[in-house]
Tab-separated table of C-alpha atoms and ligand atoms in Angstrom:
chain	number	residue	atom	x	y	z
A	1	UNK	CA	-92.047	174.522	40.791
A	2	UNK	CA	-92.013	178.047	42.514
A	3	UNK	CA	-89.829	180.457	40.908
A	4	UNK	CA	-86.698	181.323	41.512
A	5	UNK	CA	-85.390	185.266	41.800
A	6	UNK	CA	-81.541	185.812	42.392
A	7	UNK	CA	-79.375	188.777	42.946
A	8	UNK	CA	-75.534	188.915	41.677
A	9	UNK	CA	-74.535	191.656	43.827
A	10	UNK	CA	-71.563	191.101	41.673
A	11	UNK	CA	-68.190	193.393	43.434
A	12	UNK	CA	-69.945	195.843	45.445
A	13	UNK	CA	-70.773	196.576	48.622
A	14	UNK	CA	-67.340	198.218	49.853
A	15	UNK	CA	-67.580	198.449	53.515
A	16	UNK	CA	-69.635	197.117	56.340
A	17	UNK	CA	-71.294	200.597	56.368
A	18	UNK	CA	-72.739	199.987	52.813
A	19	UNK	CA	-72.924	196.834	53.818
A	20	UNK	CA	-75.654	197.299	56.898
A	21	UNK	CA	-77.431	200.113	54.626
A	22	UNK	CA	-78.150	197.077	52.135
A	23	UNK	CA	-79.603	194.873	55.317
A	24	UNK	CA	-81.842	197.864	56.536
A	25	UNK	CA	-83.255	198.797	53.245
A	26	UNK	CA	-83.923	194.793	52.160
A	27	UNK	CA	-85.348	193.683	55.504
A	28	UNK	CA	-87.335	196.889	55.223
A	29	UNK	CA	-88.481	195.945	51.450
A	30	UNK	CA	-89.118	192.195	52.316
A	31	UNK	CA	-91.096	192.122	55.184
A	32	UNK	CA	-94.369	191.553	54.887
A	33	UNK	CA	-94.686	191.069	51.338
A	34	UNK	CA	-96.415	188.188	49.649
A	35	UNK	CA	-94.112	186.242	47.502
A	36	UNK	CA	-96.050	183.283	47.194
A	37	UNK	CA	-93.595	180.217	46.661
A	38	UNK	CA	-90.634	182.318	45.154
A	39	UNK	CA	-87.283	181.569	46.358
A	40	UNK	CA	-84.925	184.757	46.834
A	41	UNK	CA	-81.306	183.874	46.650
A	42	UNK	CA	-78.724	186.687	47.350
A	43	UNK	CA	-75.053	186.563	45.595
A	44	UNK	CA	-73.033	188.685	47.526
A	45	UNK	CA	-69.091	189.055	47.351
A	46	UNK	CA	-67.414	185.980	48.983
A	47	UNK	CA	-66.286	188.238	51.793
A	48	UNK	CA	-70.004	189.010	52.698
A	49	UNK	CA	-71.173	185.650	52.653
A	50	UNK	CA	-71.056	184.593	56.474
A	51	UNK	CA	-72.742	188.087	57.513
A	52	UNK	CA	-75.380	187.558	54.709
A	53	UNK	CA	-76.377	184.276	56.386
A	54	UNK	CA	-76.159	185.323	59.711
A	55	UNK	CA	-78.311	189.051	59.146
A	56	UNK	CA	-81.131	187.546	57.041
A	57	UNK	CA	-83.462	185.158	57.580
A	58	UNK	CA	-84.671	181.564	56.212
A	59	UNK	CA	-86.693	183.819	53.686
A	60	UNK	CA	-83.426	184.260	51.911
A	61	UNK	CA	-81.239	181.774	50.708
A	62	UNK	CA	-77.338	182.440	50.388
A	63	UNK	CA	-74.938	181.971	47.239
A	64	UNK	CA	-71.995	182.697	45.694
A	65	UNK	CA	-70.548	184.417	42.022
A	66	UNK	CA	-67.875	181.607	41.822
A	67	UNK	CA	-65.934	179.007	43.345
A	68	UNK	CA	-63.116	176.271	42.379
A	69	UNK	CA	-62.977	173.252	41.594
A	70	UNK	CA	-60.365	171.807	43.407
A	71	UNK	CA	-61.721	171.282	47.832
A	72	UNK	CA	-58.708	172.729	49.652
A	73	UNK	CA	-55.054	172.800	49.575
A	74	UNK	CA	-52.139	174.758	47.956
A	75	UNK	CA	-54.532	176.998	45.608
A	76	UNK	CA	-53.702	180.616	47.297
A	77	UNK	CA	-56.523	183.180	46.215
A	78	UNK	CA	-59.456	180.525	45.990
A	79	UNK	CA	-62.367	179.322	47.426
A	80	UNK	CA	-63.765	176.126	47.599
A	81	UNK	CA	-67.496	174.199	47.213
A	82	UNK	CA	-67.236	172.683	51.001
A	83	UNK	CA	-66.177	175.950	51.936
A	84	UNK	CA	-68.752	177.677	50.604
A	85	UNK	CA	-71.338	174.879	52.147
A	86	UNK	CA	-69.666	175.374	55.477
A	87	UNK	CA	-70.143	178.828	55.456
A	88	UNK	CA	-74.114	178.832	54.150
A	89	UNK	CA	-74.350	178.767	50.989
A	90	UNK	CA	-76.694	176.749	49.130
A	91	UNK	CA	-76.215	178.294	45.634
A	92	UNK	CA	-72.862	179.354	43.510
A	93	UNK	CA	-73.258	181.116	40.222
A	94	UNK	CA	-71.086	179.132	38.066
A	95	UNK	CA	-69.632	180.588	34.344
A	96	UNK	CA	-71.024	184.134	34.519
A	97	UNK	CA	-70.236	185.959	31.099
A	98	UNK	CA	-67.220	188.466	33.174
A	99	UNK	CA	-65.882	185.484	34.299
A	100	UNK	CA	-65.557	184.187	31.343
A	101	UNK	CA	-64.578	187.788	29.712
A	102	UNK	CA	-62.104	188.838	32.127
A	103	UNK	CA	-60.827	185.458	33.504
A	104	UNK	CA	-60.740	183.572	30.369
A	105	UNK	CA	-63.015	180.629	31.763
A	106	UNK	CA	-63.427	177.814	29.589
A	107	UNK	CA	-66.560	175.491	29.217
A	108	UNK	CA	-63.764	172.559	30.443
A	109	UNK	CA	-63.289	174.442	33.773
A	110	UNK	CA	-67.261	175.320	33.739
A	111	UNK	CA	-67.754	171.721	33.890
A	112	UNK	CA	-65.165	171.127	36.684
A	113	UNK	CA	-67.156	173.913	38.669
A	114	UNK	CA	-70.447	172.557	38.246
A	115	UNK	CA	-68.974	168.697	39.182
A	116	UNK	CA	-67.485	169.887	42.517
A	117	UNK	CA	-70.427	172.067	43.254
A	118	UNK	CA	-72.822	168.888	42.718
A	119	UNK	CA	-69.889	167.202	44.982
A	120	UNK	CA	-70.411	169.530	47.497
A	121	UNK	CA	-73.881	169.470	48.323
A	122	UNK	CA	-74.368	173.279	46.613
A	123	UNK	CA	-76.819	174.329	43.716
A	124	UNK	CA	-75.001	175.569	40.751
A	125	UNK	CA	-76.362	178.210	38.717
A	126	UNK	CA	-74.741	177.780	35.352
A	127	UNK	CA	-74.654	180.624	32.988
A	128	UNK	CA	-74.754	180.549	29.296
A	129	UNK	CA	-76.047	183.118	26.813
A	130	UNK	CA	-74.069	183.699	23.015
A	131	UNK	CA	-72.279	186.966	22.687
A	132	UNK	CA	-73.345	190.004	20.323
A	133	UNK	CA	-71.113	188.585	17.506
A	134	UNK	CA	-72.361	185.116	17.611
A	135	UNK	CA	-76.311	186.249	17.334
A	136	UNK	CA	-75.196	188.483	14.437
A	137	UNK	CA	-73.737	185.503	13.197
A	138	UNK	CA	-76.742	183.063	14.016
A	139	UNK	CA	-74.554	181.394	16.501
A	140	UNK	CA	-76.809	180.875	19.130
A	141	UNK	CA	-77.992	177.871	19.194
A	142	UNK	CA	-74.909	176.163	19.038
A	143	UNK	CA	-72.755	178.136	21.516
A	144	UNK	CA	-75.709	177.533	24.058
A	145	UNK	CA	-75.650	173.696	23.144
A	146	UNK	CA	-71.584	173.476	23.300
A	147	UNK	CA	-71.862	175.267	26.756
A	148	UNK	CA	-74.730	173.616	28.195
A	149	UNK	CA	-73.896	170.158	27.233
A	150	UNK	CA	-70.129	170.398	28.636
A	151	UNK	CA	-70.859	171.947	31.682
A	152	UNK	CA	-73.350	168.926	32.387
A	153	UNK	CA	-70.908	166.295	31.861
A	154	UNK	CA	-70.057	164.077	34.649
A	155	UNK	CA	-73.678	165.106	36.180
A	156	UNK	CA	-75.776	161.921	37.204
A	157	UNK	CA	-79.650	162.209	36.561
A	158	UNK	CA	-80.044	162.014	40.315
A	159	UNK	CA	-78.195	165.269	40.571
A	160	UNK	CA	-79.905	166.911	38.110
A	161	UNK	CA	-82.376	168.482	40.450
A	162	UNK	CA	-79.816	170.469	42.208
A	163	UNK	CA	-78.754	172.278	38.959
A	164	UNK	CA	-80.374	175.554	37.758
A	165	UNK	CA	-79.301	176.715	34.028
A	166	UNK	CA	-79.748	180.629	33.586
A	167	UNK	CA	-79.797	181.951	30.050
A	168	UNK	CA	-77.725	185.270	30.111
A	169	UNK	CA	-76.693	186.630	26.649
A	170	UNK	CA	-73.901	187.940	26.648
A	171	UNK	CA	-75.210	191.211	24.846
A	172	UNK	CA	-77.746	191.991	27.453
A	173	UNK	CA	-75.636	191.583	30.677
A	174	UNK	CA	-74.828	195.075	31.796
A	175	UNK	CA	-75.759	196.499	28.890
A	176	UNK	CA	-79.657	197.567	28.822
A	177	UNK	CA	-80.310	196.028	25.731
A	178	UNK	CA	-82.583	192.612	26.195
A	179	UNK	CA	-84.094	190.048	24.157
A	180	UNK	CA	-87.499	190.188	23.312
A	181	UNK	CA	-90.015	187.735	25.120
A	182	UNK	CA	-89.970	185.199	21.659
A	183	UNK	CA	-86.166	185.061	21.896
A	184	UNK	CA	-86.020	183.909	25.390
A	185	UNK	CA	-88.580	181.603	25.226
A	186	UNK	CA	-86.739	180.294	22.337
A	187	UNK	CA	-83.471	179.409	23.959
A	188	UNK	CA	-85.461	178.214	27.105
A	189	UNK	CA	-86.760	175.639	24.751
A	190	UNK	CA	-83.907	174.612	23.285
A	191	UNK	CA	-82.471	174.324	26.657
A	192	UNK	CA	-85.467	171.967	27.938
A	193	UNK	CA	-84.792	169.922	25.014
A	194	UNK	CA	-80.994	169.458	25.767
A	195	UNK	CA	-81.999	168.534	29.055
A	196	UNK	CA	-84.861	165.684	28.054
A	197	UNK	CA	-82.109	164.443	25.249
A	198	UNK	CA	-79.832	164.340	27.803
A	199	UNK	CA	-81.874	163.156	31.274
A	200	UNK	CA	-84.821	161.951	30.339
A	201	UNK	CA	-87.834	164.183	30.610
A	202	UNK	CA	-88.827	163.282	34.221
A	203	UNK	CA	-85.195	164.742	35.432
A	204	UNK	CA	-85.005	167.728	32.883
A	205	UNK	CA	-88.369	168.927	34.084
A	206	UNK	CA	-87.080	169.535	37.585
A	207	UNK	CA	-84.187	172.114	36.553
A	208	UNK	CA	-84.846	175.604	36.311
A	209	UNK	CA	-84.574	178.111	33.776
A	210	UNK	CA	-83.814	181.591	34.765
A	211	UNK	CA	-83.288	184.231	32.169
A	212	UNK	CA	-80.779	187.629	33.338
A	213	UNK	CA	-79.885	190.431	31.571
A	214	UNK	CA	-80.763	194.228	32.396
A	215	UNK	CA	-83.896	192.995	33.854
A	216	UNK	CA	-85.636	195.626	35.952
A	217	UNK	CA	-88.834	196.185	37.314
A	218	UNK	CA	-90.221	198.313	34.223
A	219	UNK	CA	-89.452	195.354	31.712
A	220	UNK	CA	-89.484	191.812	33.658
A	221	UNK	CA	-93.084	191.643	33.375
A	222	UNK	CA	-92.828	191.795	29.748
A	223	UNK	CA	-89.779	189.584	29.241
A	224	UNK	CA	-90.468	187.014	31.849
A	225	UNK	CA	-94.547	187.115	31.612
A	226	UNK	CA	-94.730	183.542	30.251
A	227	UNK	CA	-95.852	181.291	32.948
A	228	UNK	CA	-93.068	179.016	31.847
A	229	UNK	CA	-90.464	181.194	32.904
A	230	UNK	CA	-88.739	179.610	36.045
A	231	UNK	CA	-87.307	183.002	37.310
A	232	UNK	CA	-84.920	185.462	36.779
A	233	UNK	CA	-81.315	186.511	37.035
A	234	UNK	CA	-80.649	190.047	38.466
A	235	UNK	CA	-77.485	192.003	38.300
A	236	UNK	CA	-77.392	195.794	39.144
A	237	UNK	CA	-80.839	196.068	40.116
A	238	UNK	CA	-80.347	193.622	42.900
A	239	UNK	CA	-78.274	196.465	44.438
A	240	UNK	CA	-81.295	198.525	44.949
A	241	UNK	CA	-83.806	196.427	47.761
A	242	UNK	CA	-86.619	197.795	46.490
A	243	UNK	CA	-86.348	197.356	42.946
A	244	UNK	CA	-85.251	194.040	43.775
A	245	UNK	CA	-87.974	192.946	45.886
A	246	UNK	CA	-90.251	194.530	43.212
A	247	UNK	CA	-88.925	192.282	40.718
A	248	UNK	CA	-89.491	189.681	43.201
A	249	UNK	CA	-93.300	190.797	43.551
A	250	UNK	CA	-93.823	190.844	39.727
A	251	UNK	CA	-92.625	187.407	38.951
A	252	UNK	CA	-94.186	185.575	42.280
A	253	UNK	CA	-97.758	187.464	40.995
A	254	UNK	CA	-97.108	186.296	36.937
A	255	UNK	CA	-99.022	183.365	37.041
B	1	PEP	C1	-75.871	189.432	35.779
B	1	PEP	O1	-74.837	189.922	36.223
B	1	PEP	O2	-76.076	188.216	35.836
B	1	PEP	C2	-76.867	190.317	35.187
B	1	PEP	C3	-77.948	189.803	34.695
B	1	PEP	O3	-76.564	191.663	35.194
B	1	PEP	P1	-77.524	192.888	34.822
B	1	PEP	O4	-78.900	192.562	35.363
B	1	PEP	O5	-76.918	194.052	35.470
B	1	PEP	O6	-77.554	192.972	33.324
């Protein structure tokens, strides 16, 4: 499996001027560069997403930070999976931590997400992590089990292959505070096992397992240096090409 790199642009990006500054400083960054079998997925805004597409090329694959469940109608404000497929997108980031924070999204409406993405032909990325509290509180393990086994509800094995789980405490989101390596390998294998309990091992072995939080290129090569790391979720640093595409060069070169 080649590893997967994606950028939550998250709400930036303010005008088309910043906009085409972010095209010629990424084009600029990626060309030529040897990424070996890495995937690079870009998350911009939803208003972004057709021009994303159109500017850059096969190289980069297209997603989104959300979507709902529901495929059109009277639902003024949202967006749906076929939409986003229509428009390019072969990825959604599904249950981020500030969606959850500041729009009060429930593992029930997680699972609704992931259900319609699968429906719709897209790949969700499905975020779970514990917050601060709940480590403190030796939480972990079961928050990432509640979330990880609801949101998968519904999903046939088939399917499977089309999901990618990203571990993203809560605590190291924004925050420049991370995990140590040990940690993250530890809730990546807890996660596999969900997955083979679940599955069966021959359709839990195909999903991903990205870690994000405050990675940059000074520390991904020590929290992601495991050759079993799948990939990694970027936030702010995906707003800067080059550290991005550095990123990008570190994990593609880390085993
Ligand atoms: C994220 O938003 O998914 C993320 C990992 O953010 P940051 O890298 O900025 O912590």
């Amino acid at each position: 499996m080649g590893k997967l790199v994606v950028g939550n642009l998250k709400m930036n990006l303010l005008s088309s001027d910043e906009r085409e500054k972010y095209f010629e400083l990424f084009k600029k960054e990626i060309s030529g560069k040897r990424l070996g079998d890495c995937e690079i997925v870009l998350c911009p805004p939803f208003i972004h997403l057709e021009v994303f597409k159109k500017t850059l090329s096969k190289r980069t694959k297209i997603g989104a930070q959300n979507m709902f469940w529901e495929g059109s109608g009277s639902y003024t404000g949202e967006i749906s999976g076929a939409m986003l497929k229509n428009f390019g997108c072969d990825y959604v980031i599904i249950g981020h931590s500030e969606r959850r924070k500041y729009f009060c999204e429930n593992n029930e409406e997680v699972n609704l997400k992931v259900q319609s993405a699968v429906k719709a032909d897209l790949k969700p990325i499905i975020c779970i992590g514990e917050t601060r509290i709940e480590k403190e509180t030796q939480q972990m393990l079961s928050v990432i089990t509640k979330q990880l086994k609801k949101a998968l509800e519904g999903v046939t094995r088939p399917k499977l292959e089309n999901i990618v789980v990203a571990y993203e405490p809560v605590w190291a989101v924004g925050t420049d505070i991370t995990p140590t390596a040990h940690e993250i390998m530890e809730a990546k294998v807890l996660i596999r096992k969900i997955l083979v309990e679940g599955f069966g091992k021959k359709y839990a072995e195909k999903v991903p397992i990205l870690y994000g939080g405050s990675v940059n290129s000074r520390t991904v090569k020590n929290l992601c240096n495991d050759p079993e790391m799948d990939g990694i979720l970027v936030g702010r640093e995906s707003l800067v090409p080059h550290e991005f595409i550095k990123i990008a060069e570190i994990i593609s070169n880390s085993n």
